[in-house]
Coordinates of C-alpha atoms in Angstrom, one line a residue:
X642 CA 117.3 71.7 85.8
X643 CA 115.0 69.5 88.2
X644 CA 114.0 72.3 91.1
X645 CA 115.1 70.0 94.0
X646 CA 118.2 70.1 92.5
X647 CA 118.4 73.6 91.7
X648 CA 117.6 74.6 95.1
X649 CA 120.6 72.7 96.4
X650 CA 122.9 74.7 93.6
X651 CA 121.7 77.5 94.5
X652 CA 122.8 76.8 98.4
X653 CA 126.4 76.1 96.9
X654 CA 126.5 79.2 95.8
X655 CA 124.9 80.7 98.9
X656 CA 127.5 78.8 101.2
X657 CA 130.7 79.8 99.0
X658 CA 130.2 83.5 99.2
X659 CA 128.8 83.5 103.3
X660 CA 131.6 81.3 104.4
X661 CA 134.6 82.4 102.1
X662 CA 133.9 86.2 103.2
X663 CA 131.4 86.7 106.0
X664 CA 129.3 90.1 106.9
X665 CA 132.2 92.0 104.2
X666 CA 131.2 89.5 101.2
X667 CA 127.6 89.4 102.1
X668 CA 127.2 93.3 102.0
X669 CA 129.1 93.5 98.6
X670 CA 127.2 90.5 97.1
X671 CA 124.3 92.3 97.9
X672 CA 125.3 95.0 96.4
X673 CA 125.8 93.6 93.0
X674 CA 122.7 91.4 93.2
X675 CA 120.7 94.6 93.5
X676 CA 122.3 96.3 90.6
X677 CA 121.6 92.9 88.7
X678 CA 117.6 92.9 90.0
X679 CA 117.0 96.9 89.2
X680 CA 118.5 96.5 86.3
X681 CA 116.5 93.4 85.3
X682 CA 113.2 94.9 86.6
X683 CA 113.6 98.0 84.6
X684 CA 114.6 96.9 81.4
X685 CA 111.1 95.2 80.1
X686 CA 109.0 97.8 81.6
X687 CA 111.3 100.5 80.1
X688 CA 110.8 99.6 77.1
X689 CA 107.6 98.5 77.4
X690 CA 106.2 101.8 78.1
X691 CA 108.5 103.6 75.3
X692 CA 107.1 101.4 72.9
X693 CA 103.7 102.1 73.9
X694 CA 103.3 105.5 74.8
X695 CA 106.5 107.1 73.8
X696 CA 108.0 107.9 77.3
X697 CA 110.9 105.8 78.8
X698 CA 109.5 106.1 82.6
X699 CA 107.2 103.6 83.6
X700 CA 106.1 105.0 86.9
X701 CA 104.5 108.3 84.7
X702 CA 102.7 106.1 81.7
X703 CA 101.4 103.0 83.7
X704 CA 98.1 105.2 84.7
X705 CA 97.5 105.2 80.9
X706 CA 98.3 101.9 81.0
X707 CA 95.3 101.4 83.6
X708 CA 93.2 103.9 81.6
X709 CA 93.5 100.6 78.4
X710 CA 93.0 98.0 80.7
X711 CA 90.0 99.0 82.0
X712 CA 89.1 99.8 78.2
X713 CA 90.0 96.4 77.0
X714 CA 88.0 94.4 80.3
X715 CA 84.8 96.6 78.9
X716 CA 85.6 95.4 75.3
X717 CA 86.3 91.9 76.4
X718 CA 82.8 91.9 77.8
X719 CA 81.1 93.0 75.1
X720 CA 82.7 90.6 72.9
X721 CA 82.2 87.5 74.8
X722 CA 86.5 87.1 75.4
X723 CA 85.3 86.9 79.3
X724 CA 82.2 87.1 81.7
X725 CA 81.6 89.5 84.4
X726 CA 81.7 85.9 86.9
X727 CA 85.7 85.4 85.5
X728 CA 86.3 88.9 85.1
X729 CA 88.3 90.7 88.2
X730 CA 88.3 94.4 87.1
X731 CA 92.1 95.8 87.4
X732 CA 91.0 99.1 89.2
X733 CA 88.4 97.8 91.9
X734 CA 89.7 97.9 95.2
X735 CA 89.5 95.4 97.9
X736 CA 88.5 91.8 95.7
X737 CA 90.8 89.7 98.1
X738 CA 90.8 91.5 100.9
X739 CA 88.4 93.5 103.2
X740 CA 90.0 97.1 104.0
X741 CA 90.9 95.8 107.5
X742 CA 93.4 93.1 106.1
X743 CA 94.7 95.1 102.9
X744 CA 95.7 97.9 105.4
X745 CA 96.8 95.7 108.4
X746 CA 99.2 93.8 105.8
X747 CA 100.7 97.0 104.5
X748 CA 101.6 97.7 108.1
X749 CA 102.6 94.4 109.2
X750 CA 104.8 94.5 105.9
X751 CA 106.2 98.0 106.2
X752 CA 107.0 97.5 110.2
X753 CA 108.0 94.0 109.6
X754 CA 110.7 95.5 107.2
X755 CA 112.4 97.5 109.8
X756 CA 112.3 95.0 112.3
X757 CA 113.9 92.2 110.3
X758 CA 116.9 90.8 111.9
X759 CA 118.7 89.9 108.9
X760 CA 117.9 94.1 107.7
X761 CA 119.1 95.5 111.0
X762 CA 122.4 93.3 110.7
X763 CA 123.4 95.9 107.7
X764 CA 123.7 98.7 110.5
X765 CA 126.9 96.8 111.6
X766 CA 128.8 97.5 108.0
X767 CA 128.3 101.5 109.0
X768 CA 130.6 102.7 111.9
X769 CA 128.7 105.8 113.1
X770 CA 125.1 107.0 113.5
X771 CA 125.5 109.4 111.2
X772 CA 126.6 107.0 108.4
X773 CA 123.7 104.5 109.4
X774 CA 121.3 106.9 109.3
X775 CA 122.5 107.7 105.5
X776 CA 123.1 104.7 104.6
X777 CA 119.1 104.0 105.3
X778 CA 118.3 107.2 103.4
X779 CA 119.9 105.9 100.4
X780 CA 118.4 102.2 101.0
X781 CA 115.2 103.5 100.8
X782 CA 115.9 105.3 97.5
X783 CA 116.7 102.4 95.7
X784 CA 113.8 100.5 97.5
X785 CA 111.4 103.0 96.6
X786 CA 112.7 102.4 92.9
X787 CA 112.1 98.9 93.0
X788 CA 108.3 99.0 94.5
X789 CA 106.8 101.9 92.6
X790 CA 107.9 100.3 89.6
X791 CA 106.1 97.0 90.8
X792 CA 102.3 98.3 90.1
X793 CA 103.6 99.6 86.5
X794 CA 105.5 96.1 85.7
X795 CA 101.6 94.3 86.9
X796 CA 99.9 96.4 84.7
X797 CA 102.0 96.3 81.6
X798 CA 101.8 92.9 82.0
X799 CA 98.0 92.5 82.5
X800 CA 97.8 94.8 79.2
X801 CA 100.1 93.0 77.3
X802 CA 97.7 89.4 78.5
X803 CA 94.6 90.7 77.4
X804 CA 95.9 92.3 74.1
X805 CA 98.0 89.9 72.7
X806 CA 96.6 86.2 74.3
X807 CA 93.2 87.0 74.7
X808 CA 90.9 87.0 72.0
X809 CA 93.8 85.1 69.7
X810 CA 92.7 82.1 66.9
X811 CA 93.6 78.5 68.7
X812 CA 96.2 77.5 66.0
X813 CA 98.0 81.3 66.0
X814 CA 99.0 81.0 69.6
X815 CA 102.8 81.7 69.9
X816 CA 105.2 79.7 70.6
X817 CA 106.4 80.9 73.7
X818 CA 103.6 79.8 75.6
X819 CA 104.8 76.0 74.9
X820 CA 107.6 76.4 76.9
X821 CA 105.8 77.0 79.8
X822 CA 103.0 75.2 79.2
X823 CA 105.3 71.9 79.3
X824 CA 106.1 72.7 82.6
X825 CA 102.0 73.2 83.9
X826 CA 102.6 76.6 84.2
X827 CA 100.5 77.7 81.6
X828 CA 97.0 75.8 81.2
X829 CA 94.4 76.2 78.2
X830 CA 91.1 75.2 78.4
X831 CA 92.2 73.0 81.2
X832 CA 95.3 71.3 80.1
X833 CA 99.0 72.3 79.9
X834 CA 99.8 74.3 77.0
X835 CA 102.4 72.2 75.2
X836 CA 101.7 72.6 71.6
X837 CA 98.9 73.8 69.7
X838 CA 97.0 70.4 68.9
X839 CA 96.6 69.8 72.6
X840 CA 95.1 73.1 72.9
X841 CA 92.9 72.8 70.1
X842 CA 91.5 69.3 71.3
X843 CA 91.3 70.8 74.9
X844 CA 89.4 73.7 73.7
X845 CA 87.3 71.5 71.2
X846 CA 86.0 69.5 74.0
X847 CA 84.6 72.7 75.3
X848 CA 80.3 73.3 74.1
X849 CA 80.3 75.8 72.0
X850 CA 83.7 77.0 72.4
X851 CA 84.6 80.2 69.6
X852 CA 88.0 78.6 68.6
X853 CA 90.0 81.6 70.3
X854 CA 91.5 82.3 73.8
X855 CA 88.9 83.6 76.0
X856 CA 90.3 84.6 79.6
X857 CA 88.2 81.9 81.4
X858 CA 90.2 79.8 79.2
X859 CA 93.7 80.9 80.2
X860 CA 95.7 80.3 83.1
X861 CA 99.1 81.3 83.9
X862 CA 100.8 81.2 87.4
X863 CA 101.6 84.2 88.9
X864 CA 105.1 83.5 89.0
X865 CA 106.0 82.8 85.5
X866 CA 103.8 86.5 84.2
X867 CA 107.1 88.4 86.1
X868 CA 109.1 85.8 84.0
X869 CA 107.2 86.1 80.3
X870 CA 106.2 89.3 80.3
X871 CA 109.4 90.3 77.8
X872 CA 108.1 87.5 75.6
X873 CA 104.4 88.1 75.7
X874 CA 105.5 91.8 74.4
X875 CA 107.7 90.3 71.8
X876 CA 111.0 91.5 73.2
X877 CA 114.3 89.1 72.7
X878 CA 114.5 86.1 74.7
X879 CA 117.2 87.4 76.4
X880 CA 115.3 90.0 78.2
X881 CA 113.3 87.1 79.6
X882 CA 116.8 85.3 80.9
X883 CA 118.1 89.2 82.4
X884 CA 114.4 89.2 84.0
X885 CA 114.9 85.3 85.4
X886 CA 118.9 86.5 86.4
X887 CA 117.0 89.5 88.2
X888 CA 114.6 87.2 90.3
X889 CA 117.5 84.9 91.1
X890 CA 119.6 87.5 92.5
X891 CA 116.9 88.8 94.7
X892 CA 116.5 85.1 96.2
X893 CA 119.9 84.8 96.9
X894 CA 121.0 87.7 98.2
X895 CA 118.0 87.4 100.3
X896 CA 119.0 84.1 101.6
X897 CA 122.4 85.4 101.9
X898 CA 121.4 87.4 104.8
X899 CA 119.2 85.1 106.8
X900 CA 121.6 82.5 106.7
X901 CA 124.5 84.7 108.1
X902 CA 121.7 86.4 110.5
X903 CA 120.8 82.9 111.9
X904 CA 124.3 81.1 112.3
X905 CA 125.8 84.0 113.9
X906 CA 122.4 84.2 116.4
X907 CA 123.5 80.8 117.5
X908 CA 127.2 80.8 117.2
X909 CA 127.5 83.9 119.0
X910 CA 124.6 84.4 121.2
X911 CA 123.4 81.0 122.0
X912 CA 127.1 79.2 122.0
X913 CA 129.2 81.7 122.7
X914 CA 127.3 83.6 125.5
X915 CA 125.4 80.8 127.1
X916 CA 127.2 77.8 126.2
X917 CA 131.2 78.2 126.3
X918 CA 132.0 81.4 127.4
X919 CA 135.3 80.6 127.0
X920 CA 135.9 79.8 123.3
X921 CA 138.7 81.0 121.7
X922 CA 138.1 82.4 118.0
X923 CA 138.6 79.4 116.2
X924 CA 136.4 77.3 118.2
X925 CA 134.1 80.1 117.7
X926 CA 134.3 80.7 114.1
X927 CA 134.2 76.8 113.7
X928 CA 130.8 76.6 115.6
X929 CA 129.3 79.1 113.4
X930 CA 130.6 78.1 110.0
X931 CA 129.6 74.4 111.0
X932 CA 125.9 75.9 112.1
X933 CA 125.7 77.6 108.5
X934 CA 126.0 74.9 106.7
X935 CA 123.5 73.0 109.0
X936 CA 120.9 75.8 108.4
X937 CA 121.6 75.9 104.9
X938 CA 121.2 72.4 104.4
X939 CA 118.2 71.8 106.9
X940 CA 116.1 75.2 104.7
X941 CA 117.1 73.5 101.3
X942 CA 116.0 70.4 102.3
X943 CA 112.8 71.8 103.4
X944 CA 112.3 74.3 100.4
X945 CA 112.5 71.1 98.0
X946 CA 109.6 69.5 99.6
X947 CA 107.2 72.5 97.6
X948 CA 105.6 73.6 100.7
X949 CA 101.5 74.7 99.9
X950 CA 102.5 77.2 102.6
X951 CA 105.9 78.9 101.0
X952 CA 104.5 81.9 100.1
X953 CA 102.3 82.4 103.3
X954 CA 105.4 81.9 105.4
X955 CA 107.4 84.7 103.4
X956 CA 104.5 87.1 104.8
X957 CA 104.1 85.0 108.5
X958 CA 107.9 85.9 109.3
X959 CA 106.9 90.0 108.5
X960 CA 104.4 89.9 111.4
X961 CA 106.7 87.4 113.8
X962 CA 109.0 90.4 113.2
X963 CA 106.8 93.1 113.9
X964 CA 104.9 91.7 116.8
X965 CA 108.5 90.5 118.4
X966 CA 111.2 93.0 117.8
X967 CA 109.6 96.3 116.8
X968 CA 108.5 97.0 120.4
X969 CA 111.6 96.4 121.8
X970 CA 113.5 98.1 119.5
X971 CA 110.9 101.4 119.5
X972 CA 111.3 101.7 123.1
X973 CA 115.1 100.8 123.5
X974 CA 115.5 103.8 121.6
X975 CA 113.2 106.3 122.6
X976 CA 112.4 105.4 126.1
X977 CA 115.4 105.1 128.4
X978 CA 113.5 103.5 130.9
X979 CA 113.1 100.2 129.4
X980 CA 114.6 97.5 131.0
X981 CA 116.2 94.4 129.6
X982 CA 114.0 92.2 131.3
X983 CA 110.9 94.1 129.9
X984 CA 112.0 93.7 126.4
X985 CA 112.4 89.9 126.3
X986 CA 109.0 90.0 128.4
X987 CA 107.5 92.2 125.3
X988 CA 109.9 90.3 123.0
X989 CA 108.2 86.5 124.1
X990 CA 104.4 88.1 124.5
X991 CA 104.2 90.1 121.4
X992 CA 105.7 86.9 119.1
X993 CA 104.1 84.2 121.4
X994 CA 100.9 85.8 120.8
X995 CA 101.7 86.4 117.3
X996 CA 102.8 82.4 116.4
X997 CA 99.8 81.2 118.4
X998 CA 97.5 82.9 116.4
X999 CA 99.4 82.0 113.4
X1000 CA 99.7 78.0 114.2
X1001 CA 96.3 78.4 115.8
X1002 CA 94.3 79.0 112.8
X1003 CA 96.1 77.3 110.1
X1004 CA 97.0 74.2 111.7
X1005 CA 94.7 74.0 114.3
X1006 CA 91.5 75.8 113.3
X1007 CA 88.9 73.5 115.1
X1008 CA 90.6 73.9 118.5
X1009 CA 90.7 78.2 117.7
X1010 CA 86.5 77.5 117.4
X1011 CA 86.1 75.2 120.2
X1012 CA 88.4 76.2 122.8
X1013 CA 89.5 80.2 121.9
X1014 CA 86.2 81.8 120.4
X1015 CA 87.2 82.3 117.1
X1016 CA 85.0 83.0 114.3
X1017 CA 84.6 82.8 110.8
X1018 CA 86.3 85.2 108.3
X1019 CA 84.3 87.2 106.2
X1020 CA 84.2 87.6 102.6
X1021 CA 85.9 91.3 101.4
X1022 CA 83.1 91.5 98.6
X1023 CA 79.9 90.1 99.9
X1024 CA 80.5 90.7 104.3
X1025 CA 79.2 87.0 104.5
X1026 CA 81.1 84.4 106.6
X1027 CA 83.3 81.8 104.8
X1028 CA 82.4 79.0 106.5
X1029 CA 79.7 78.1 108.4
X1030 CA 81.1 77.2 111.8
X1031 CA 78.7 74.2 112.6
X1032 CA 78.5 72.8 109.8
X1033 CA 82.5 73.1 109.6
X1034 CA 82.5 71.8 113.3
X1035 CA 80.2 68.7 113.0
X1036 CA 82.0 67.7 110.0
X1037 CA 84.4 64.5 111.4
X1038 CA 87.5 66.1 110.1
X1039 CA 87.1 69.1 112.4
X1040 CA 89.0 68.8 115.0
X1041 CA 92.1 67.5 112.6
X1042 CA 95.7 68.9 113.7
X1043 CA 98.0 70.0 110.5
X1044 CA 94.6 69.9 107.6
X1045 CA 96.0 70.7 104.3
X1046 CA 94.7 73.7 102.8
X1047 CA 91.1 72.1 101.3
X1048 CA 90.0 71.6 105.5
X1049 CA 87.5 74.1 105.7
X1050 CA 88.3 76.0 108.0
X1051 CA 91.9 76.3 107.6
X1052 CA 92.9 79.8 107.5
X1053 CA 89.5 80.9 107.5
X1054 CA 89.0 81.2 111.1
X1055 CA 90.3 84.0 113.6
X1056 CA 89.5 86.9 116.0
X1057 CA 88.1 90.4 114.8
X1058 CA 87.9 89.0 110.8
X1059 CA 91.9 89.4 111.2
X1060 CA 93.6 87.3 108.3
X1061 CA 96.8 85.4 110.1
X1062 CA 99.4 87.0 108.0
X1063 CA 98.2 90.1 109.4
X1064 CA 98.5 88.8 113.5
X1065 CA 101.4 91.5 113.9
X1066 CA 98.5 93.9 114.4
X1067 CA 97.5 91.5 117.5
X1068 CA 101.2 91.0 118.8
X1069 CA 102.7 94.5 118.7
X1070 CA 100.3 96.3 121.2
X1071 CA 100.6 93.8 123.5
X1072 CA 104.5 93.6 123.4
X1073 CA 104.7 97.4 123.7
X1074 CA 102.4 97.3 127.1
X1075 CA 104.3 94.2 128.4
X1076 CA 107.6 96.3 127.6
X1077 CA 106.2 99.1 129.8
X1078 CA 104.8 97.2 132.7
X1079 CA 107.4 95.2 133.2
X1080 CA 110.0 98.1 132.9
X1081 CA 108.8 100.0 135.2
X1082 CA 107.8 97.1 137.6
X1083 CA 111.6 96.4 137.6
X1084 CA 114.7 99.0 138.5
X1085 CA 115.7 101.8 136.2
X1086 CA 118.9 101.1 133.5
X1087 CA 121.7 102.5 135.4
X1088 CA 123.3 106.0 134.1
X1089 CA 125.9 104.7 132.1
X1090 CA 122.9 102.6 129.7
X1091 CA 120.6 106.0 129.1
X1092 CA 123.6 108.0 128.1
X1093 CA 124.4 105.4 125.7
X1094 CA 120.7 105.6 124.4
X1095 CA 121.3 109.5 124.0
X1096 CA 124.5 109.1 122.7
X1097 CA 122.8 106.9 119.4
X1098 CA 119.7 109.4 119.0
X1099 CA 122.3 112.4 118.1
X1100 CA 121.9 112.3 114.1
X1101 CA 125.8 113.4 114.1
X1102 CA 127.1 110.9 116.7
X1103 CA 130.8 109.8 117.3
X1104 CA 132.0 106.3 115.6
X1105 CA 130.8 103.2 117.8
X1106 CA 132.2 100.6 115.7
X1107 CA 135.5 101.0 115.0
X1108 CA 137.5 99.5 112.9
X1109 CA 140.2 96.7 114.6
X1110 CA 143.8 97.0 113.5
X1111 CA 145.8 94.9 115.9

């Protein structure tokens, strides 16, 4: 199916099961998609690493798994399959990013997480603290199943890349590959891989190529090794479509949630509260069904376009998160002093800080040098700049608004060698002191507000949602 209109499939879908059912649909959906998604994760990896080492638990054989990689990069080398310039070794730590930026994105990722709004809206299908605070212990089980089998499902699939595509005779190449390759997501010796005399001749007008894959010569994207990784083992096609099924239900169960989080935000808080008070129910539930199918449409619309900055924005909205609502949300809870005006203040300083930073040095990255004293990044392997800031500045281009991705200093500029994805790290601090200062600049919550706080800390507190029955 042509992707623009997949995406817009997938929204029907999307819209059915958020307007037909609400919050109730949503949370069983979700439910169901997650059994789909384990299930799918599992079932390559599973077998992958019974077939291999004779164990059906991934998590316990991938280090051997690591232990043949490592063997087979070596043996790649020595062979002439690769060269120590194309050659990322599996194990070495910090290629992409400096320690500073792999451990400031774990954080802004894992603190991002709990500050999601979409995530926090599950706490409203659980009627007492008690059952919220299980209901996250259980969560985190089935997360913590899902990403520690993630580094065993990488390495399984390196291992089966380098054993059975590298170092394999041009004209034996499976067939799989084609499929791909006819869509450009596969490339050999520079070309899509659509059948084996196109590789051949693309290979052939290589000097001195050996007539075999060599890695330099193979490209997949990183997308479609999740997808192929069934096939590149040899397992039934079908595992490959449970795989694809497993992706798909992670998207949409995903996008369930945001779009229910965002037209209820506006329906309710932003209509209802500010707008017309005085809405009865239908008007209300109008409004917001009306607004989900604006969102819907107006994030479909703008997903079909291919974005160069998709994935980047999946990681952007972790830090927005964590620089915007975990402050307020720490201190609501554990410090009965705070103040409703203090948290928006922390709220609108810790993201405002956060989205200039982000917009700063991606879009405008010659204003961020000339007028906010930012700086090259550096390179994670080397500690040398990664662009050379006059040169970059008296190039005519460098003061251009919204560069694509080739300007060259887009997202390589910033404060503190900081990558943007990470600019939680700069927003959170500075929400948590605006939080405090202004709290305590303004008068304390009344009584009533800090027993409520005390009330949700108990770990066996009383129902506060209740169920309506009239």
């Amino acid at each position: 199916m042509q992707f623009e209109l997949a995406v817009f499939a997938g929204l029907v879908g999307i819209l059915l099961c958020a307007m037909l059912g609400g919050m109730r649909a949503v949370t069983w959906t979700q439910i169901a998609q997650y059994i789909v998604l384990i299930i799918a994760y599992l079932t390559p990896i599973v077998i992958l690493s019974t077939k291999n080492y004779g164990i059906p638990i991934p998590e316990l054989t991938y280090g051997q798994a690591i232990t043949d990689i490592t063997a087979r990069e070596q043996q790649m080398l020595a062979t002439g399959l690769t060269t120590a310039a194309a050659l990322k070794p599996h194990i070495q730590p910090f290629i992409n990013y400096s320690p500073l930026n792999f451990f400031a994105i774990i954080m802004c990722m894992m603190v991002g997480t709990a500050s999601l709004p979409h995530i926090l809206m599950r706490y409203f299908t659980t009627p007492s603290v008690r059952e919220a605070r299980q209901s996250v212990a259980w969560s985190l089980l089935f997360i913590f199943l899902l990403y520690f089998s993630a580094p065993a499902y990488a390495a399984f699939s390196k291992l089966e890349v380098y054993t059975n595509i590298i170092g394999r005779d041009l004209s034996a190449i499976r067939p799989w590959l084609f499929s791909w390759g006819e869509l450009g997501l596969i490339q050999i010796c520079g070309k899509n891989a659509s059948n084996i005399d196109a590789i051949v001749a693309a290979c052939k007008a290589i000097a001195d190529h050996p007539g075999v894959v060599r890695l330099q010569d193979f490209v997949i994207n990183t997308d479609v090794i999740v997808l192929s990784t069934p096939e590149i083992a040899g397992l039934p096609y079908v595992i490959s479509g449970l795989v694809a099924a497993g992706g798909l239900a992670a998207a949409l169960s995903t996008a369930d949630g945001l779009l229910l989080a965002i037209a209820n935000a506006l329906s309710h808080d932003i209509y209802y509260k500010m707008i017309d008070p005085n809405a009865p129910t239908i008007r209300r539930l109008t409004v917001a069904r009306a607004l989900l199918v604006g969102v819907a449409v107006v994030a479909a619309a703008t997903a079909a376009t291919k974005p160069g900055d998709i994935l980047a924005m999946v990681g952007w909205a972790f830090s927005l998160a964590m620089a915007g609502n975990f402050p307020a949300l720490v201190m609501g809870v554990w410090w009965k002093r705070t103040t409703a005006t203090g948290a928006i203040c922390g709220i609108i300083a810790g993201f405002g800080l956060c989205l200039f930073y982000l917009v700063t040095t991606r879009y405008f990255p010659g204003a961020g040098v000339k007028y906010f004293g930012m700086t090259s990044l550096t390179n994670p392997l080397t500690g040398a700049p990664l662009v050379d800031i006059a040169k970059a500045m008296a190039l005519p281009n460098a003061m251009e608004s919204f560069p694509t991705l080739a300007h060259p200093m887009a997202n390589k500029v910033g404060w503190f060698d900081l990558n943007n994805i990470a600019c939680g790290l700069l927003g959170t601090p500075l929400g948590f002191a605006v939080i405090y200062i202004v709290s305590k600049l303004g008068r304390e919550p009344s009584a009533e507000m800090q027993a409520y706080v005390d009330e949700i800390r108990k770990p066996r507190g009383r129902t506060v949602l209740e169920e309506k029955t009239t």
